Amino acid sequence: MSSEPILRVKDLTIDLLTAHTVVRPVDGVAYELSRRETLAIVGESGSGKTVTCFAPLGLMPVGVQADISGSILFDSRQLVGSDNETLRSLRGKSIGFIFQDPMSALNPARRVGRQIAEVAELHLGMTARAAETRALELIKMVGMSDPEIRLKQYPHELSGGLRQRVMIAIAIAAEPTLLVADEPTTALDVTVQAQILRLLKEIQSRMDMAMILITHDMGVVAGAADRVMVMYAGRHVETGPTERVLSQPQHPYTMGLIDAIPRKQDAIGSRFRGLPGIPPILGAPITGCAFMARCGYAVDACGERRPPFLPTAVPGVSAACPVLNIRAKECA
Amino acid sequence: MQPVRPLLKAIGAFPRSAVFTIGAFVLLGLLAPYIAPHDPNAQDLLIAGQGPTLAHPFGVDHLGRDTLSRLIVAARTSLVGVCLVLVCAHAIGIAIGTIAGYRRGWTDELLMRIVDVGQAIPSLIVSLAVIGIAGVSYWNMILALALAWWPGSARISRAVAVNTMNKPHMEALRVLGASPVRIYFVHLLPTTIGAVLVYATADAGAVALAIATLSFLGLGIQPPTPEWGQMLVDALPYLESDPRQVILPGLTLTLAVIGFNILGEAVALNRVPKPLTSRMLAARRRVTAFWAKEARP
Amino acid sequence: MFAFIAKRARNAVLLLFLASVLCFALVVSAPGNVAILIAELRTPTATKADIAKVEEELGLNKPLLERYGFWLNGAIHGDFGISYKTGEAVGASLKSRLAVTATLVAGGAVVAFLLSLFVGFVGALWAHRAPDVVTRGSALLGASTPSFFVGALLVYAFSVTWHVFPTFGFAGPVSWVLPWLTLGFLPAAVLSRVVRVGFEEAMAKPYVLTAMSKGLSRTSILVRDAIPNIAPTYLNALGTQIGTMVVGAVVVEPLFAWQGIGDLFLTGVRFRDFMVVQACLLVFITFFIILNVVVDICITLTDPRLRLQRS
């Protein structure tokens, strides 16, 4: 499965500067992604999952300045420090994006067909008519009925699931090598979520794409991801193959996340097993482990310095936890 | 004091250029009789049309009246007119808007339809119609402009009143048995007046323009009372020989209005995010540089 | 869509009826006895018999409802009565002056439309950079300058100093330029701010992030994504400004000695010539109501959401 990685992120740190405040939502994150592989980035809201993927490609709303340091090698091209034009030529062409809320992400005043076709026009050098044909093909590919009619419709005439399919069609229109999907199923009905996820996997294998799946839903992770990266307060705390991380979580935060999923055997009316406490407010970087305040296993050493990210006793799984690292060393 | 607080708070956030021009206009208007170096109506036909001298730094008009003094006193004419119009317009507007917002139902529906029609008709035509029927006089002008301006005020007041009535503490007051009179006068009215004051300030420029326009047309402030629009039309026949007397009042009026318009734009653009200025970027980066240093040891 | 237009047209007719009642009521409720006014206008030493004759002639002694019906019937057929001041038929004056005012407002609207789009686009394309700062500053200045001052400055510069355009008169296209600019300048400034603020708001919307994720340049995003979204707002503002320009004719026509409806209205207001005021008001309000319907239809055509809602 794994070959030469197409994406290699090292020590990625992002500071977001706004008119009111400055935060560091991504703090020294590192990961790799191979061709055809799916990586799920998991964490609570505000843990920096979205910024990790969007800011380095210049996708930030007006009024937010992202200062980025570290290294991102995409197809052996360095993205950190690249100018806007280079990043723009990658967006849409080599990297496709899917957003959380397809209602606000699609332009309400333009026909769906045009919104898809313009990507083909821009990146595949097609004429308007050829691009229109391409849009029709894509609409069929993402499994929409009555494709000719859909092309002429406006986003508000479509259901949530269909809008997300349009969004997917836009993202894959230029056959990118990497697809970044930011919570693609969160805004959808439960019944539609599985369909969209299945469609994503199907298209991924057909187009030989790598995919980053940003989510907070462990069900999505289990169903779609090859590997997982768990983020907490802007830092990656655990990575590994999906089945191992889900069955033998190593980091106390991952354990908490998995434990918080309601189970079938839970008595009706029993209390939710949430994580105690709330995530820290992002701001100045935290000395020591960011999870310490909510962690049941914490020792004094946790607060002294940032825990290094090291392999654990489970093969292929690495984590950043002093307690765990000591245990791993003892095992070795 | 309750209604004044939001205004003071808003002034703190106003663009400085707006505060400065509006402040200058208001000060000039308040202190006009003490600042003006000459009697604005004293004629001296011997020096009529003369250019700037030490005694008359902006020259004199075709009747030999000191232009500087007339410009300064005109600020007072304008300020008093604007205040009277705004007070009358907002008295009507707030009364109707709060009643609509308090009663809701068909009262609201009926009043707001009237406001719709009032807002659809340009303000100048309403004032012209009123003056055309009632005749030309100072108070008719004030009345005419107030009748043209109240619908806007009513619309905003209603929005604020509806918003206030929907707040949980108002519901609580009602449940606790506070009388409608008490709710209306102690809680609803002051809040609405406070919120509307900011809009009134931003609207003052348009009123000042309207007063000047009516006076230019000979339907507003009558000679010899100095007023910018009326000074301009007075000097218009002499445009070729003495353009200064046309340009000066026009410029002063524009300056007075521009302050209010800057304010209006700032209010309108408040909600839209803007790219950071380089100064702000530098300030934020000083914070992150400090983080980097902190993390190193 | 057709049903929507029909509904709007029905509402417009209702509003027209209300407007006619209002115009009629204004004059009926006006202070002073109209009959005495007219009688004295004809013969300064008017007797009671003269006044009675005028009352009889104008039907002033009939019941209100009948008078209204009589007046409305006349108005529909272009008969707005006789001016108290000049004794001329108001309907004929209106008709002869219509072309002048139409020329003025149409030219002013074109000036406002072109100038506002140009200035607004320059500001949006170079957002927050020098051209934006300059155009915004000019727009602010333009929106704060009264039209009579703009007119005076234009006349001073182009007629008195450079002799490019005539100072006044309605004699062919060359004489139209200054009045057009005078009338269109302030609306252009106001509209350019609508364009600029509209772009600013549109560019902060989530769909712009999607457009950026497609790799589109900022300029294409402005053209493809922002314009369709600000078009309805702009059309609405343009409609309002055209309405304002019609009234602005009251200021601009006398300034350039144009004999249009605005000039007629102003004279009517000055001399409290009720028949003229009434007729002009009715013409203006009729125009506003029609303008409103047209704007509403245009907005519905440009906004797909409204189109769905209303068809």
Coordinates of N, CA and C in Angstrom, one line a residue, chain B residues 21-180:
Chain B
T21 N -14.2 66.2 12.2 CA -15.0 67.2 11.4 C -16.3 67.5 12.0
I22 N -17.0 66.4 12.5 CA -18.3 66.7 13.2 C -18.1 67.6 14.4
G23 N -17.0 67.3 15.2 CA -16.7 68.1 16.3 C -16.5 69.6 15.9
A24 N -15.8 69.8 14.8 CA -15.5 71.2 14.4 C -16.8 71.9 14.0
F25 N -17.7 71.1 13.3 CA -18.9 71.7 12.8 C -19.8 72.1 14.0
V26 N -19.9 71.2 15.0 CA -20.7 71.4 16.2 C -20.2 72.6 17.0
L27 N -18.9 72.6 17.2 CA -18.3 73.7 17.9 C -18.5 75.1 17.3
L28 N -18.3 75.1 15.9 CA -18.5 76.3 15.1 C -19.9 76.8 15.3
G29 N -20.8 75.8 15.2 CA -22.2 76.2 15.3 C -22.6 76.7 16.7
L30 N -22.0 76.1 17.7 CA -22.3 76.6 19.1 C -21.8 77.9 19.4
L31 N -20.5 78.1 18.9 CA -19.8 79.4 19.3 C -19.8 80.5 18.3
A32 N -20.6 80.2 17.2 CA -20.6 81.1 16.0 C -20.6 82.6 16.4
P33 N -21.5 83.1 17.2 CA -21.6 84.5 17.4 C -20.4 85.1 18.1
Y34 N -19.6 84.2 18.8 CA -18.4 84.7 19.6 C -17.2 84.6 18.7
I35 N -17.2 83.7 17.7 CA -16.0 83.6 16.8 C -16.1 84.6 15.7
A36 N -17.3 84.8 15.1 CA -17.4 85.6 13.9 C -16.8 86.9 14.1
P37 N -15.8 87.3 13.2 CA -15.1 88.6 13.4 C -16.0 89.8 13.1
H38 N -17.0 89.7 12.2 CA -17.8 90.8 11.9 C -19.3 90.4 12.0
D39 N -20.1 91.5 12.0 CA -21.6 91.2 11.9 C -21.9 90.6 10.5
P40 N -22.4 89.4 10.4 CA -22.6 88.8 9.1 C -23.5 89.5 8.2
N41 N -24.3 90.4 8.7 CA -25.3 91.1 7.9 C -24.9 92.5 7.6
A42 N -23.8 93.0 8.2 CA -23.4 94.4 8.0 C -22.9 94.6 6.5
Q43 N -23.6 95.4 5.8 CA -23.3 95.6 4.4 C -22.3 96.8 4.3
D44 N -21.5 96.8 3.3 CA -20.6 97.9 3.0 C -20.4 97.9 1.5
L45 N -21.3 98.6 0.8 CA -21.3 98.5 -0.7 C -20.0 99.1 -1.3
L46 N -19.3 99.9 -0.5 CA -18.1 100.5 -1.0 C -17.0 99.4 -1.4
I47 N -17.0 98.3 -0.5 CA -16.0 97.3 -0.8 C -16.6 96.1 -1.4
A48 N -17.8 96.1 -1.9 CA -18.5 95.0 -2.5 C -17.7 94.2 -3.5
G49 N -17.6 92.9 -3.4 CA -16.9 92.1 -4.4 C -15.4 92.1 -4.2
Q50 N -14.9 92.7 -3.1 CA -13.4 92.8 -2.9 C -12.8 91.5 -2.5
G51 N -11.6 91.3 -2.9 CA -10.9 90.0 -2.6 C -10.4 90.0 -1.1
P52 N -9.7 89.0 -0.8 CA -9.2 88.8 0.6 C -8.4 90.0 1.1
T53 N -8.7 90.5 2.3 CA -7.8 91.5 2.9 C -7.6 91.0 4.3
L54 N -6.8 91.8 5.1 CA -6.5 91.4 6.5 C -7.8 91.4 7.3
A55 N -8.6 92.4 7.0 CA -9.9 92.5 7.8 C -10.9 91.5 7.3
H56 N -10.9 91.1 6.0 CA -11.8 90.2 5.5 C -11.1 89.0 4.8
P57 N -10.6 88.0 5.6 CA -9.6 87.1 5.0 C -10.2 86.3 3.9
F58 N -11.6 86.1 3.8 CA -12.2 85.3 2.7 C -12.9 86.3 1.7
G59 N -12.6 87.6 1.9 CA -13.2 88.5 1.0 C -14.6 88.9 1.5
V60 N -15.3 89.7 0.6 CA -16.7 90.1 1.0 C -17.6 89.7 -0.2
D61 N -18.9 89.6 0.0 CA -19.8 89.3 -1.1 C -20.2 90.5 -1.9
H62 N -21.2 90.3 -2.8 CA -21.6 91.4 -3.7 C -22.3 92.6 -2.9
L63 N -22.6 92.4 -1.6 CA -23.2 93.5 -0.9 C -22.2 94.0 0.2
G64 N -21.0 93.5 0.1 CA -19.9 93.9 1.0 C -20.0 93.3 2.4
R65 N -20.7 92.1 2.5 CA -20.7 91.4 3.8 C -19.5 90.5 3.9
D66 N -19.0 90.4 5.1 CA -17.8 89.6 5.4 C -18.1 88.1 5.2
T67 N -17.4 87.5 4.3 CA -17.7 86.1 4.0 C -17.4 85.1 5.1
L68 N -16.3 85.3 5.7 CA -15.9 84.4 6.8 C -16.9 84.4 7.9
S69 N -17.4 85.6 8.3 CA -18.4 85.7 9.4 C -19.7 85.0 8.9
R70 N -20.0 85.2 7.7 CA -21.3 84.5 7.2 C -21.1 83.0 7.1
L71 N -20.0 82.5 6.7 CA -19.7 81.1 6.7 C -19.9 80.5 8.1
I72 N -19.3 81.2 9.1 CA -19.3 80.7 10.5 C -20.7 80.7 11.1
V73 N -21.4 81.8 10.8 CA -22.8 81.9 11.4 C -23.7 80.9 10.6
A74 N -23.4 80.7 9.4 CA -24.2 79.7 8.6 C -24.1 78.3 9.3
A75 N -23.0 78.0 9.9 CA -22.8 76.7 10.5 C -23.9 76.6 11.6
R76 N -24.1 77.7 12.3 CA -25.1 77.7 13.4 C -26.5 77.5 12.8
T77 N -26.8 78.2 11.8 CA -28.1 78.0 11.1 C -28.3 76.6 10.8
S78 N -27.3 76.0 10.1 CA -27.4 74.6 9.7 C -27.5 73.7 10.9
L79 N -26.7 73.9 11.9 CA -26.7 73.0 13.1 C -28.1 73.0 13.8
V80 N -28.6 74.2 14.0 CA -29.9 74.4 14.6 C -31.0 73.7 13.8
G81 N -30.9 73.9 12.5 CA -31.9 73.3 11.6 C -31.9 71.8 11.6
V82 N -30.6 71.3 11.5 CA -30.4 69.8 11.5 C -31.0 69.2 12.8
C83 N -30.6 69.8 14.0 CA -31.1 69.3 15.3 C -32.6 69.3 15.3
L84 N -33.2 70.4 14.9 CA -34.7 70.5 15.0 C -35.3 69.4 14.1
V85 N -34.8 69.3 12.9 CA -35.4 68.3 12.0 C -35.3 66.9 12.6
L86 N -34.0 66.6 13.1 CA -33.8 65.2 13.6 C -34.7 65.0 14.8
V87 N -34.8 66.0 15.7 CA -35.6 65.8 16.9 C -37.1 65.5 16.5
C88 N -37.6 66.3 15.6 CA -39.0 66.1 15.2 C -39.2 64.8 14.5
A89 N -38.3 64.5 13.5 CA -38.4 63.3 12.8 C -38.3 62.1 13.7
H90 N -37.3 62.1 14.6 CA -37.2 60.9 15.4 C -38.2 60.8 16.5
A91 N -38.8 62.0 16.9 CA -39.9 61.9 17.9 C -41.1 61.1 17.2
I92 N -41.4 61.5 16.0 CA -42.5 60.8 15.3 C -42.1 59.4 15.0
G93 N -40.8 59.2 14.5 CA -40.4 57.9 14.1 C -40.3 56.9 15.3
I94 N -39.7 57.4 16.4 CA -39.6 56.5 17.5 C -40.9 56.1 18.1
A95 N -41.8 57.1 18.2 CA -43.1 56.9 18.7 C -43.8 55.8 17.9
I96 N -43.8 55.9 16.6 CA -44.5 55.0 15.7 C -43.8 53.6 15.7
G97 N -42.5 53.7 15.6 CA -41.7 52.4 15.6 C -41.9 51.6 16.9
T98 N -41.8 52.3 18.0 CA -41.9 51.5 19.3 C -43.3 51.0 19.5
I99 N -44.3 51.8 19.1 CA -45.7 51.3 19.2 C -45.9 50.0 18.3
A100 N -45.3 50.1 17.1 CA -45.4 49.0 16.2 C -44.7 47.8 16.7
G101 N -43.5 48.0 17.3 CA -42.7 46.9 17.8 C -43.3 46.4 19.1
Y102 N -44.0 47.2 19.9 CA -44.6 46.8 21.2 C -45.9 46.0 20.9
R103 N -46.7 46.6 20.1 CA -48.1 46.0 19.9 C -48.0 44.8 18.9
R104 N -47.1 44.9 17.9 CA -47.1 43.9 16.8 C -48.4 43.7 16.2
G105 N -48.7 42.6 15.6 CA -50.0 42.3 15.0 C -50.4 43.3 13.9
W106 N -51.7 43.6 13.9 CA -52.2 44.4 12.7 C -51.7 45.9 12.9
T107 N -51.5 46.4 14.1 CA -51.0 47.7 14.3 C -49.7 47.8 13.6
D108 N -48.8 46.9 13.9 CA -47.5 46.8 13.3 C -47.6 46.8 11.8
E109 N -48.4 45.9 11.3 CA -48.6 45.7 9.8 C -49.0 47.0 9.2
L110 N -50.0 47.6 9.7 CA -50.5 48.9 9.1 C -49.5 50.0 9.2
L111 N -48.8 50.2 10.3 CA -47.9 51.3 10.5 C -46.7 51.0 9.5
M112 N -46.3 49.8 9.4 CA -45.1 49.5 8.6 C -45.4 49.7 7.1
R113 N -46.7 49.4 6.7 CA -47.0 49.7 5.3 C -46.9 51.2 5.0
I114 N -47.4 52.0 5.9 CA -47.3 53.4 5.8 C -45.8 53.8 5.6
V115 N -45.0 53.2 6.5 CA -43.5 53.5 6.5 C -42.9 53.1 5.2
D116 N -43.4 52.0 4.6 CA -42.9 51.5 3.3 C -43.1 52.5 2.3
V117 N -44.4 53.0 2.2 CA -44.7 54.0 1.2 C -43.9 55.3 1.4
G118 N -43.8 55.7 2.7 CA -43.0 56.9 3.0 C -41.5 56.8 2.5
Q119 N -41.0 55.5 2.7 CA -39.6 55.3 2.4 C -39.4 55.2 0.9
A120 N -40.4 54.8 0.2 CA -40.3 54.6 -1.3 C -40.2 55.9 -2.0
I121 N -40.8 57.0 -1.4 CA -40.8 58.3 -2.1 C -39.6 59.1 -1.6
P122 N -38.8 59.6 -2.6 CA -37.6 60.4 -2.2 C -37.9 61.5 -1.3
S123 N -37.0 61.8 -0.3 CA -37.3 62.7 0.7 C -37.5 64.2 0.2
L124 N -36.8 64.5 -0.9 CA -36.9 65.9 -1.4 C -38.3 66.2 -1.9
I125 N -38.9 65.1 -2.5 CA -40.3 65.4 -3.1 C -41.3 65.6 -2.0
V126 N -41.1 64.8 -0.9 CA -42.1 65.0 0.2 C -42.0 66.4 0.7
S127 N -40.7 66.9 1.0 CA -40.5 68.2 1.5 C -41.1 69.3 0.6
L128 N -40.8 69.1 -0.8 CA -41.3 70.0 -1.7 C -42.8 70.1 -1.7
A129 N -43.5 68.9 -1.6 CA -44.9 68.9 -1.6 C -45.5 69.7 -0.4
V130 N -44.8 69.4 0.7 CA -45.3 70.0 2.0 C -45.2 71.6 1.9
I131 N -44.0 72.0 1.4 CA -43.8 73.4 1.3 C -44.7 74.0 0.2
G132 N -44.9 73.3 -0.9 CA -45.8 73.8 -1.9 C -47.2 74.0 -1.5
I133 N -47.6 73.2 -0.5 CA -49.0 73.4 0.0 C -49.0 74.4 1.2
A134 N -48.0 74.3 2.1 CA -48.1 75.1 3.3 C -47.4 76.4 3.1
G135 N -46.6 76.6 2.1 CA -46.0 77.9 1.9 C -44.5 77.9 2.4
V136 N -43.8 78.9 1.9 CA -42.4 79.0 2.3 C -42.2 79.7 3.6
S137 N -41.6 79.0 4.6 CA -41.2 79.6 5.9 C -40.3 78.7 6.6
Y138 N -39.6 79.2 7.6 CA -38.6 78.4 8.3 C -39.3 77.2 8.9
W139 N -40.4 77.4 9.6 CA -41.0 76.3 10.3 C -41.6 75.3 9.4
N140 N -42.1 75.8 8.3 CA -42.6 74.9 7.2 C -41.5 74.0 6.7
M141 N -40.3 74.6 6.6 CA -39.1 73.8 6.1 C -38.8 72.7 7.1
I142 N -38.8 73.1 8.4 CA -38.5 72.0 9.4 C -39.5 70.9 9.4
L143 N -40.8 71.4 9.3 CA -41.9 70.4 9.3 C -41.8 69.5 8.1
A144 N -41.5 70.1 6.9 CA -41.4 69.4 5.7 C -40.3 68.3 5.7
L145 N -39.1 68.7 6.3 CA -38.0 67.7 6.3 C -38.3 66.7 7.4
A146 N -38.9 67.0 8.5 CA -39.3 66.0 9.5 C -40.2 65.0 8.9
L147 N -41.2 65.5 8.1 CA -42.2 64.6 7.5 C -41.5 63.7 6.5
A148 N -40.4 64.2 5.9 CA -39.7 63.3 4.9 C -38.8 62.3 5.6
W149 N -38.3 62.6 6.8 CA -37.3 61.8 7.5 C -37.8 60.8 8.5
W150 N -39.1 60.9 8.9 CA -39.5 60.0 10.0 C -39.6 58.5 9.6
P151 N -39.9 58.2 8.4 CA -40.1 56.8 8.1 C -38.8 55.9 8.4
G152 N -37.7 56.5 8.0 CA -36.4 55.8 8.3 C -36.2 55.5 9.7
S153 N -36.5 56.5 10.5 CA -36.4 56.4 12.0 C -37.4 55.4 12.5
A154 N -38.6 55.4 12.0 CA -39.6 54.4 12.5 C -39.2 53.0 12.2
R155 N -38.6 52.8 11.0 CA -38.1 51.4 10.7 C -37.1 50.9 11.6
I156 N -36.1 51.8 11.9 CA -35.0 51.3 12.8 C -35.5 51.1 14.2
S157 N -36.4 52.1 14.7 CA -36.9 52.0 16.0 C -37.7 50.7 16.2
R158 N -38.5 50.4 15.1 CA -39.3 49.1 15.2 C -38.4 47.9 15.4
A159 N -37.3 47.9 14.5 CA -36.4 46.8 14.6 C -35.8 46.6 16.0
V160 N -35.3 47.8 16.6 CA -34.7 47.7 17.9 C -35.8 47.3 18.9
A161 N -37.0 47.8 18.8 CA -38.0 47.5 19.8 C -38.4 46.0 19.7
V162 N -38.5 45.5 18.5 CA -38.9 44.1 18.4 C -37.8 43.2 19.0
N163 N -36.5 43.6 18.8 CA -35.4 42.9 19.3 C -35.4 43.0 20.8
T164 N -35.7 44.2 21.4 CA -35.7 44.3 22.8 C -36.8 43.5 23.5
M165 N -38.0 43.6 22.8 CA -39.2 42.9 23.4 C -38.9 41.4 23.4
N166 N -38.1 40.9 22.5 CA -37.9 39.4 22.4 C -36.8 39.0 23.4
K167 N -36.1 39.9 24.1 CA -35.1 39.5 25.0 C -35.7 38.8 26.2
P168 N -35.0 37.9 26.8 CA -35.6 37.1 27.9 C -36.0 38.0 29.1
H169 N -35.2 39.1 29.4 CA -35.5 39.9 30.6 C -36.9 40.6 30.4
M170 N -37.3 40.9 29.2 CA -38.5 41.6 29.0 C -39.7 40.6 29.3
E171 N -39.5 39.4 28.8 CA -40.5 38.3 29.1 C -40.6 38.2 30.6
A172 N -39.5 38.2 31.3 CA -39.5 38.0 32.7 C -40.3 39.1 33.4
L173 N -40.0 40.4 32.9 CA -40.7 41.5 33.5 C -42.2 41.4 33.3
R174 N -42.6 40.9 32.1 CA -44.1 40.7 31.9 C -44.7 39.7 32.8
V175 N -43.9 38.6 33.0 CA -44.4 37.5 33.8 C -44.5 38.0 35.2
L176 N -43.5 38.8 35.6 CA -43.5 39.4 37.0 C -44.6 40.4 37.2
G177 N -45.3 40.7 36.2 CA -46.5 41.6 36.3 C -46.2 43.1 36.2
A178 N -45.1 43.5 35.6 CA -44.8 44.9 35.3 C -45.9 45.4 34.4
S179 N -46.4 46.6 34.7 CA -47.4 47.2 33.9 C -46.9 47.6 32.5
P180 N -47.8 47.5 31.5 CA -47.4 47.9 30.1 C -46.7 49.3 30.1

